[in-house]
Amino acid sequence: MHIGLKRKPMLRPLTDIPIAAFPELMRELELKPYAAGQVLKWLYQKRAGTLGEMTDLSKKTREKLSSKFRIDALEVAEILEAKDGTKKFLCRAADGECVECVLIPADDERWTVCVSTQVGCKMACSFCRTGDMGFCRNLTCGEIISQLRIAMRTCPSLVTNVVFMGMGEPLENYESVAAAIRIFCDEQGFAMSKKRVTLSTCGLISELEKFVSEFDIKIAISLSATTDEVRNRLMPINRKYPIAEIMKFCRKYAKNTRHRVTFEYVLIGGVNDFKEDAARFVKILRGIPAKVNLIPFNPFEGSGFSAPSADTVAYWSSYIYEKGIQTNIRASRGQEILAACGQLATAATAKRSSPDQS
Ligand code: SAH
């Protein structure tokens, strides 16, 4: 049974509204213009959970706001905590759909929130559990913002980094993602540093061209193969944007912006983890200021793939490092709560997409 947000279906989430539209909103509600700044501060700096908590607003202002608005577009349905401190939040939208976001601690006081952008995903990468469950819908800006607010409220320290590496392909939901990034980085929003927001994509090059012309945040590309033959099998999008086209984009991007590009490479045992792949990988990256995240495949039931051996991961890491490229092995955090890369899929949605009519 769904309770909670369903009680107020007509109320619009304040987190859906662009910051620049707040003064106009106050005029429409016949409120004082300075209330815009006050409300924004409560939303994004003080992270109030309810309008009632906004104690420096007059009672009348709070009443007017609450007759038309709620704050968040999602409510927390469940929180799972792993031994390593990683927390996974199952968040439910007003229509009952669920998405997940993950709060990840790092040793050096950095806290990262990994946000989802879609319920499910259309990209159908064969090694990804989200891809496995199919596509349901795009998230709204408010639903993306609410994930960050939800994670922040339980974080013992400041959240310093946001990564678009949860469920979905962010560039397939361009408008909502763009609106959310504006709120992340706005001084009156979360005031996050552009250097600490990363958008990860499977390589939708024409959308990426548009994105980098508009936003100056960090980008990551999920490559995960060194030949088109293997990449076509793992990531169907490669038929539209093959490896050479991705690399052409990266060279131009690096030349124009002088930014580094992060490459994610999911190492899958016996599929894309051969020594020849490592050599080809380094060759492909030649001339691009790059950083590599090696992600050992996180197994899930029915995937048909297996994790690489520890020796293989160690080999790749030192080989790439010796060639002068910064490399991290993305530790599989929160694996026992299925919060690790590519394991995000809500039970509710996974159930819906399970083959029951076979
Ligand atoms: N669609 C975007 C954003 C998702 S990021 C993208 O593809 O970049 C999720 C990251 O986890 C991607 O780098 C993806 O390749 C990786 N991933 C997916 N399934 C995985 C799995 N089972 N094990 C390890 N990494 C996985």
GROMACS .gro file of C-alpha atoms and ligand atoms in nm:
model
  384
    1MET     CA    1   0.000   0.000   0.000
    2HIS     CA    2   0.134   0.343  -0.092
    3ILE     CA    3   0.090   0.614   0.165
    4GLY     CA    4   0.250   0.957   0.205
    5LEU     CA    5   0.279   1.166  -0.112
    6LYS     CA    6  -0.047   1.023  -0.245
    7ARG     CA    7  -0.235   1.228   0.012
    8LYS     CA    8  -0.146   1.553  -0.165
    9PRO     CA    9  -0.140   1.470  -0.533
   10MET     CA   10  -0.205   1.824  -0.656
   11LEU     CA   11   0.082   1.994  -0.477
   12ARG     CA   12   0.376   2.088  -0.695
   13PRO     CA   13   0.727   2.020  -0.562
   14LEU     CA   14   0.926   2.341  -0.498
   15THR     CA   15   1.237   2.145  -0.602
   16ASP     CA   16   1.098   2.140  -0.957
   17ILE     CA   17   1.117   2.516  -0.992
   18PRO     CA   18   1.421   2.690  -1.145
   19ILE     CA   19   1.590   2.929  -0.906
   20ALA     CA   20   1.545   3.222  -1.144
   21ALA     CA   21   1.166   3.169  -1.134
   22PHE     CA   22   1.134   3.217  -0.757
   23PRO     CA   23   1.084   3.597  -0.756
   24GLU     CA   24   0.800   3.562  -1.008
   25LEU     CA   25   0.651   3.283  -0.798
   26MET     CA   26   0.646   3.510  -0.493
   27ARG     CA   27   0.470   3.781  -0.696
   28GLU     CA   28   0.207   3.530  -0.811
   29LEU     CA   29   0.144   3.430  -0.450
   30GLU     CA   30   0.139   3.799  -0.350
   31LEU     CA   31   0.430   3.746  -0.115
   32LYS     CA   32   0.717   3.984  -0.043
   33PRO     CA   33   1.004   3.951  -0.296
   34TYR     CA   34   1.259   3.876  -0.020
   35ALA     CA   35   1.067   3.559   0.066
   36ALA     CA   36   1.224   3.405  -0.248
   37GLY     CA   37   1.571   3.419  -0.093
   38GLN     CA   38   1.442   3.289   0.240
   39VAL     CA   39   1.267   2.991   0.086
   40LEU     CA   40   1.568   2.905  -0.132
   41LYS     CA   41   1.794   2.913   0.170
   42TRP     CA   42   1.571   2.667   0.354
   43LEU     CA   43   1.550   2.439   0.052
   44TYR     CA   44   1.914   2.419  -0.046
   45GLN     CA   45   2.137   2.539   0.239
   46LYS     CA   46   1.944   2.441   0.550
   47ARG     CA   47   1.769   2.146   0.384
   48ALA     CA   48   1.438   2.181   0.565
   49GLY     CA   49   1.221   1.872   0.543
   50THR     CA   50   0.888   2.054   0.564
   51LEU     CA   51   0.750   2.402   0.505
   52GLY     CA   52   0.671   2.412   0.877
   53GLU     CA   53   1.045   2.408   0.953
   54MET     CA   54   1.097   2.737   0.767
   55THR     CA   55   1.066   2.928   1.090
   56ASP     CA   56   1.164   3.276   0.972
   57LEU     CA   57   0.879   3.284   0.721
   58SER     CA   58   0.555   3.435   0.845
   59LYS     CA   59   0.266   3.202   0.915
   60LYS     CA   60   0.077   3.354   0.623
   61THR     CA   61   0.365   3.291   0.385
   62ARG     CA   62   0.394   2.930   0.494
   63GLU     CA   63   0.019   2.882   0.456
   64LYS     CA   64   0.017   3.028   0.106
   65LEU     CA   65   0.309   2.813   0.001
   66SER     CA   66   0.168   2.495   0.149
   67SER     CA   67  -0.167   2.544  -0.024
   68LYS     CA   68   0.008   2.502  -0.360
   69PHE     CA   69   0.343   2.337  -0.296
   70ARG     CA   70   0.525   2.057  -0.124
   71ILE     CA   71   0.904   2.049  -0.098
   72ASP     CA   72   1.018   1.716  -0.231
   73ALA     CA   73   0.915   1.512  -0.531
   74LEU     CA   74   1.021   1.185  -0.368
   75GLU     CA   75   0.979   1.026  -0.029
   76VAL     CA   76   1.207   0.770   0.131
   77ALA     CA   77   1.063   0.420   0.123
   78GLU     CA   78   1.365   0.236   0.263
   79ILE     CA   79   1.724   0.297   0.369
   80LEU     CA   80   1.982   0.018   0.353
   81GLU     CA   81   2.324   0.060   0.508
   82ALA     CA   82   2.628  -0.149   0.415
   83LYS     CA   83   2.916  -0.235   0.647
   84ASP     CA   84   3.144   0.011   0.465
   85GLY     CA   85   2.907   0.300   0.546
   86THR     CA   86   2.748   0.320   0.199
   87LYS     CA   87   2.378   0.397   0.224
   88LYS     CA   88   2.122   0.316  -0.039
   89PHE     CA   89   1.795   0.504  -0.042
   90LEU     CA   90   1.492   0.360  -0.211
   91CYS     CA   91   1.287   0.665  -0.304
   92ARG     CA   92   0.924   0.662  -0.413
   93ALA     CA   93   0.761   0.912  -0.646
   94ALA     CA   94   0.399   1.028  -0.633
   95ASP     CA   95   0.302   0.777  -0.906
   96GLY     CA   96   0.446   0.489  -0.702
   97GLU     CA   97   0.756   0.442  -0.920
   98CYS     CA   98   1.080   0.392  -0.729
   99VAL     CA   99   1.439   0.495  -0.789
  100GLU     CA  100   1.755   0.460  -0.589
  101CYS     CA  101   2.030   0.694  -0.487
  102VAL     CA  102   2.345   0.609  -0.298
  103LEU     CA  103   2.551   0.802  -0.042
  104ILE     CA  104   2.914   0.694  -0.053
  105PRO     CA  105   3.174   0.785   0.210
  106ALA     CA  106   3.542   0.827   0.123
  107ASP     CA  107   3.839   0.816   0.358
  108ASP     CA  108   3.924   1.181   0.316
  109GLU     CA  109   3.597   1.329   0.441
  110ARG     CA  110   3.454   1.345   0.092
  111TRP     CA  111   3.096   1.234   0.057
  112THR     CA  112   2.956   1.150  -0.282
  113VAL     CA  113   2.594   1.113  -0.380
  114CYS     CA  114   2.519   0.899  -0.684
  115VAL     CA  115   2.188   1.003  -0.840
  116SER     CA  116   1.949   0.832  -1.081
  117THR     CA  117   1.798   1.009  -1.380
  118GLN     CA  118   1.545   0.758  -1.511
  119VAL     CA  119   1.325   0.478  -1.381
  120GLY     CA  120   1.498   0.198  -1.570
  121CYS     CA  121   1.704   0.262  -1.883
  122LYS     CA  122   1.668   0.222  -2.259
  123MET     CA  123   2.033   0.161  -2.332
  124ALA     CA  124   2.018  -0.215  -2.262
  125CYS     CA  125   2.388  -0.266  -2.179
  126SER     CA  126   2.407  -0.640  -2.128
  127PHE     CA  127   2.618  -0.624  -1.810
  128CYS     CA  128   2.400  -0.370  -1.627
  129ARG     CA  129   2.117  -0.464  -1.397
  130THR     CA  130   1.931  -0.138  -1.460
  131GLY     CA  131   1.947  -0.201  -1.836
  132ASP     CA  132   1.812  -0.547  -1.767
  133MET     CA  133   1.490  -0.411  -1.623
  134GLY     CA  134   1.391  -0.200  -1.925
  135PHE     CA  135   1.271   0.159  -1.936
  136CYS     CA  136   0.979   0.312  -1.752
  137ARG     CA  137   1.008   0.694  -1.752
  138ASN     CA  138   1.232   0.997  -1.715
  139LEU     CA  139   1.269   1.160  -1.374
  140THR     CA  140   1.169   1.524  -1.328
  141CYS     CA  141   1.415   1.788  -1.211
  142GLY     CA  142   1.248   1.781  -0.867
  143GLU     CA  143   1.293   1.406  -0.845
  144ILE     CA  144   1.666   1.439  -0.914
  145ILE     CA  145   1.705   1.726  -0.666
  146SER     CA  146   1.509   1.537  -0.399
  147GLN     CA  147   1.755   1.246  -0.414
  148LEU     CA  148   2.036   1.479  -0.317
  149ARG     CA  149   1.829   1.642  -0.041
  150ILE     CA  150   1.733   1.301   0.098
  151ALA     CA  151   2.093   1.177   0.105
  152MET     CA  152   2.222   1.504   0.247
  153ARG     CA  153   1.983   1.496   0.538
  154THR     CA  154   2.138   1.172   0.670
  155CYS     CA  155   2.498   1.266   0.588
  156PRO     CA  156   2.709   1.337   0.898
  157SER     CA  157   2.920   1.587   0.705
  158LEU     CA  158   2.890   1.801   0.392
  159VAL     CA  159   2.818   1.624   0.066
  160THR     CA  160   3.100   1.739  -0.159
  161ASN     CA  161   3.046   1.544  -0.482
  162VAL     CA  162   2.756   1.443  -0.703
  163VAL     CA  163   2.784   1.185  -0.977
  164PHE     CA  164   2.519   1.106  -1.237
  165MET     CA  165   2.600   0.736  -1.221
  166GLY     CA  166   2.281   0.588  -1.084
  167MET     CA  167   1.994   0.437  -1.278
  168GLY     CA  168   1.940   0.562  -1.632
  169GLU     CA  169   2.125   0.745  -1.906
  170PRO     CA  170   2.142   1.115  -1.809
  171LEU     CA  171   2.172   1.243  -2.165
  172GLU     CA  172   1.846   1.069  -2.257
  173ASN     CA  173   1.677   1.296  -2.002
  174TYR     CA  174   1.854   1.615  -2.103
  175GLU     CA  175   1.614   1.886  -1.984
  176SER     CA  176   1.558   1.754  -1.631
  177VAL     CA  177   1.929   1.680  -1.586
  178ALA     CA  178   2.022   2.027  -1.710
  179ALA     CA  179   1.770   2.190  -1.475
  180ALA     CA  180   1.902   1.987  -1.181
  181ILE     CA  181   2.266   2.075  -1.256
  182ARG     CA  182   2.176   2.445  -1.259
  183ILE     CA  183   2.032   2.405  -0.907
  184PHE     CA  184   2.333   2.199  -0.790
  185CYS     CA  185   2.578   2.469  -0.896
  186ASP     CA  186   2.382   2.790  -0.835
  187GLU     CA  187   2.499   3.008  -0.546
  188GLN     CA  188   2.140   3.016  -0.421
  189GLY     CA  189   2.104   2.644  -0.482
  190PHE     CA  190   2.336   2.379  -0.337
  191ALA     CA  191   2.633   2.600  -0.436
  192MET     CA  192   2.840   2.298  -0.535
  193SER     CA  193   3.165   2.336  -0.723
  194LYS     CA  194   3.138   2.254  -1.094
  195LYS     CA  195   3.453   2.048  -1.050
  196ARG     CA  196   3.268   1.815  -0.817
  197VAL     CA  197   2.976   1.727  -1.039
  198THR     CA  198   3.030   1.447  -1.290
  199LEU     CA  199   2.799   1.332  -1.565
  200SER     CA  200   2.856   0.978  -1.685
  201THR     CA  201   2.730   0.863  -2.023
  202CYS     CA  202   2.740   0.547  -2.231
  203GLY     CA  203   2.845   0.774  -2.520
  204LEU     CA  204   2.551   0.957  -2.679
  205ILE     CA  205   2.781   1.182  -2.877
  206SER     CA  206   2.541   1.435  -3.031
  207GLU     CA  207   2.372   1.502  -2.695
  208LEU     CA  208   2.714   1.517  -2.532
  209GLU     CA  209   2.828   1.781  -2.786
  210LYS     CA  210   2.532   1.994  -2.687
  211PHE     CA  211   2.586   1.926  -2.318
  212VAL     CA  212   2.951   2.034  -2.308
  213SER     CA  213   2.867   2.350  -2.501
  214GLU     CA  214   2.627   2.442  -2.221
  215PHE     CA  215   2.787   2.300  -1.905
  216ASP     CA  216   3.139   2.305  -1.773
  217ILE     CA  217   3.114   2.010  -1.535
  218LYS     CA  218   3.321   1.691  -1.548
  219ILE     CA  219   3.235   1.415  -1.789
  220ALA     CA  220   3.288   1.041  -1.772
  221ILE     CA  221   3.243   0.795  -2.055
  222SER     CA  222   3.160   0.430  -2.005
  223LEU     CA  223   3.378   0.258  -2.262
  224SER     CA  224   3.412  -0.102  -2.140
  225ALA     CA  225   3.553  -0.247  -2.462
  226THR     CA  226   3.841  -0.183  -2.701
  227THR     CA  227   3.693  -0.321  -3.022
  228ASP     CA  228   3.361  -0.235  -3.185
  229GLU     CA  229   3.284  -0.604  -3.212
  230VAL     CA  230   3.290  -0.653  -2.834
  231ARG     CA  231   3.138  -0.313  -2.757
  232ASN     CA  232   2.847  -0.378  -2.995
  233ARG     CA  233   2.772  -0.691  -2.797
  234LEU     CA  234   2.798  -0.526  -2.455
  235MET     CA  235   2.654  -0.184  -2.532
  236PRO     CA  236   2.405  -0.161  -2.821
  237ILE     CA  237   2.455   0.220  -2.841
  238ASN     CA  238   2.795   0.142  -2.998
  239ARG     CA  239   2.621   0.067  -3.328
  240LYS     CA  240   2.519   0.433  -3.342
  241TYR     CA  241   2.832   0.586  -3.189
  242PRO     CA  242   3.129   0.352  -3.238
  243ILE     CA  243   3.456   0.380  -3.047
  244ALA     CA  244   3.631   0.595  -3.310
  245GLU     CA  245   3.354   0.853  -3.294
  246ILE     CA  246   3.370   0.870  -2.914
  247MET     CA  247   3.746   0.920  -2.927
  248LYS     CA  248   3.714   1.189  -3.193
  249PHE     CA  249   3.477   1.376  -2.965
  250CYS     CA  250   3.711   1.333  -2.665
  251ARG     CA  251   4.014   1.468  -2.855
  252LYS     CA  252   3.821   1.777  -2.964
  253TYR     CA  253   3.676   1.826  -2.616
  254ALA     CA  254   4.016   1.797  -2.448
  255LYS     CA  255   4.171   2.039  -2.698
  256ASN     CA  256   3.893   2.297  -2.657
  257THR     CA  257   3.852   2.280  -2.280
  258ARG     CA  258   4.182   2.139  -2.153
  259HIS     CA  259   3.972   1.918  -1.926
  260ARG     CA  260   4.048   1.559  -1.853
  261VAL     CA  261   3.801   1.290  -1.949
  262THR     CA  262   3.727   1.001  -1.716
  263PHE     CA  263   3.685   0.662  -1.881
  264GLU     CA  264   3.498   0.390  -1.703
  265TYR     CA  265   3.586   0.036  -1.795
  266VAL     CA  266   3.385  -0.251  -1.653
  267LEU     CA  267   3.618  -0.552  -1.648
  268ILE     CA  268   3.423  -0.868  -1.725
  269GLY     CA  269   3.595  -1.205  -1.682
  270GLY     CA  270   3.687  -1.360  -2.018
  271VAL     CA  271   3.499  -1.097  -2.221
  272ASN     CA  272   3.692  -0.769  -2.231
  273ASP     CA  273   3.970  -0.821  -1.976
  274PHE     CA  274   4.248  -0.973  -2.192
  275LYS     CA  275   4.601  -0.837  -2.199
  276GLU     CA  276   4.548  -0.739  -2.564
  277ASP     CA  277   4.251  -0.528  -2.450
  278ALA     CA  278   4.468  -0.345  -2.197
  279ALA     CA  279   4.723  -0.269  -2.470
  280ARG     CA  280   4.455  -0.152  -2.714
  281PHE     CA  281   4.293   0.058  -2.442
  282VAL     CA  282   4.610   0.254  -2.379
  283LYS     CA  283   4.655   0.303  -2.753
  284ILE     CA  284   4.299   0.429  -2.793
  285LEU     CA  285   4.355   0.684  -2.517
  286ARG     CA  286   4.674   0.822  -2.671
  287GLY     CA  287   4.665   1.201  -2.693
  288ILE     CA  288   4.368   1.240  -2.459
  289PRO     CA  289   4.424   1.368  -2.103
  290ALA     CA  290   4.247   1.081  -1.935
  291LYS     CA  291   4.171   0.925  -1.604
  292VAL     CA  292   4.060   0.563  -1.589
  293ASN     CA  293   3.817   0.403  -1.349
  294LEU     CA  294   3.841   0.027  -1.363
  295ILE     CA  295   3.522  -0.132  -1.234
  296PRO     CA  296   3.537  -0.505  -1.169
  297PHE     CA  297   3.205  -0.647  -1.291
  298ASN     CA  298   2.954  -0.672  -1.009
  299PRO     CA  299   2.767  -0.995  -1.065
  300PHE     CA  300   2.390  -1.019  -1.041
  301GLU     CA  301   2.159  -1.312  -1.091
  302GLY     CA  302   2.093  -1.406  -1.450
  303SER     CA  303   2.358  -1.176  -1.600
  304GLY     CA  304   2.556  -1.462  -1.753
  305PHE     CA  305   2.881  -1.274  -1.686
  306SER     CA  306   3.142  -1.318  -1.418
  307ALA     CA  307   3.383  -1.095  -1.232
  308PRO     CA  308   3.747  -1.075  -1.347
  309SER     CA  309   4.015  -1.240  -1.132
  310ALA     CA  310   4.197  -1.027  -0.875
  311ASP     CA  311   4.519  -1.085  -1.074
  312THR     CA  312   4.360  -0.949  -1.390
  313VAL     CA  313   4.240  -0.634  -1.214
  314ALA     CA  314   4.588  -0.584  -1.064
  315TYR     CA  315   4.747  -0.635  -1.406
  316TRP     CA  316   4.523  -0.376  -1.576
  317SER     CA  317   4.573  -0.126  -1.301
  318SER     CA  318   4.952  -0.142  -1.303
  319TYR     CA  319   4.976  -0.166  -1.684
  320ILE     CA  320   4.771   0.148  -1.738
  321TYR     CA  321   4.948   0.330  -1.454
  322GLU     CA  322   5.289   0.244  -1.599
  323LYS     CA  323   5.181   0.400  -1.926
  324GLY     CA  324   5.135   0.726  -1.737
  325ILE     CA  325   4.757   0.732  -1.703
  326GLN     CA  326   4.594   0.792  -1.366
  327THR     CA  327   4.397   0.485  -1.269
  328ASN     CA  328   4.158   0.394  -0.991
  329ILE     CA  329   4.002   0.062  -0.918
  330ARG     CA  330   3.646   0.145  -0.827
  331ALA     CA  331   3.599  -0.055  -0.510
  332SER     CA  332   3.268  -0.233  -0.509
  333ARG     CA  333   3.109  -0.046  -0.231
  334GLY     CA  334   2.791  -0.155  -0.068
  335GLN     CA  335   2.779  -0.480  -0.258
  336GLU     CA  336   2.574  -0.666  -0.001
  337ILE     CA  337   2.294  -0.409  -0.039
  338LEU     CA  338   2.320  -0.413  -0.422
  339ALA     CA  339   2.428  -0.050  -0.423
  340ALA     CA  340   2.738  -0.109  -0.632
  341CYS     CA  341   2.776   0.003  -0.994
  342GLY     CA  342   2.521  -0.142  -1.228
  343GLN     CA  343   2.328  -0.312  -0.951
  344LEU     CA  344   2.071  -0.043  -0.899
  345ALA     CA  345   1.727  -0.168  -0.984
  346THR     CA  346   1.435  -0.143  -0.754
  347ALA     CA  347   1.261  -0.458  -0.649
  348ALA     CA  348   0.928  -0.310  -0.756
  349THR     CA  349   1.038  -0.230  -1.109
  350ALA     CA  350   1.248  -0.543  -1.149
  351LYS     CA  351   0.942  -0.745  -1.062
  352ARG     CA  352   0.733  -0.564  -1.321
  353SER     CA  353   0.984  -0.637  -1.595
  354SER     CA  354   1.042  -1.001  -1.501
  355PRO     CA  355   0.944  -1.241  -1.776
  356ASP     CA  356   0.618  -1.378  -1.642
  357GLN     CA  357   0.453  -1.450  -1.974
  358SER     CA  358   0.716  -1.692  -2.105
  359SAH     N1  359   2.420   0.544  -1.830
  359SAH     C1  360   2.535   0.612  -1.778
  359SAH     C2  361   2.523   0.633  -1.629
  359SAH     C3  362   2.525   0.504  -1.546
  359SAH     S1  363   2.679   0.496  -1.469
  359SAH     C4  364   2.661   0.540  -1.819
  359SAH     O1  365   2.652   0.434  -1.880
  359SAH     O2  366   2.769   0.591  -1.795
  359SAH     C5  367   2.689   0.336  -1.416
  359SAH     C6  368   2.829   0.280  -1.435
  359SAH     O3  369   2.831   0.148  -1.384
  359SAH     C7  370   2.868   0.272  -1.581
  359SAH     O4  371   3.002   0.303  -1.599
  359SAH     C8  372   2.845   0.126  -1.614
  359SAH     O5  373   2.926   0.083  -1.719
  359SAH     C9  374   2.881   0.061  -1.483
  359SAH     N2  375   2.817  -0.070  -1.465
  359SAH    C10  376   2.697  -0.109  -1.511
  359SAH     N3  377   2.671  -0.235  -1.475
  359SAH    C11  378   2.778  -0.278  -1.403
  359SAH    C12  379   2.808  -0.399  -1.335
  359SAH     N4  380   2.724  -0.501  -1.333
  359SAH     N5  381   2.926  -0.406  -1.270
  359SAH    C13  382   3.011  -0.301  -1.267
  359SAH     N6  383   2.985  -0.184  -1.327
  359SAH    C14  384   2.871  -0.171  -1.395
   0.00000   0.00000   0.00000
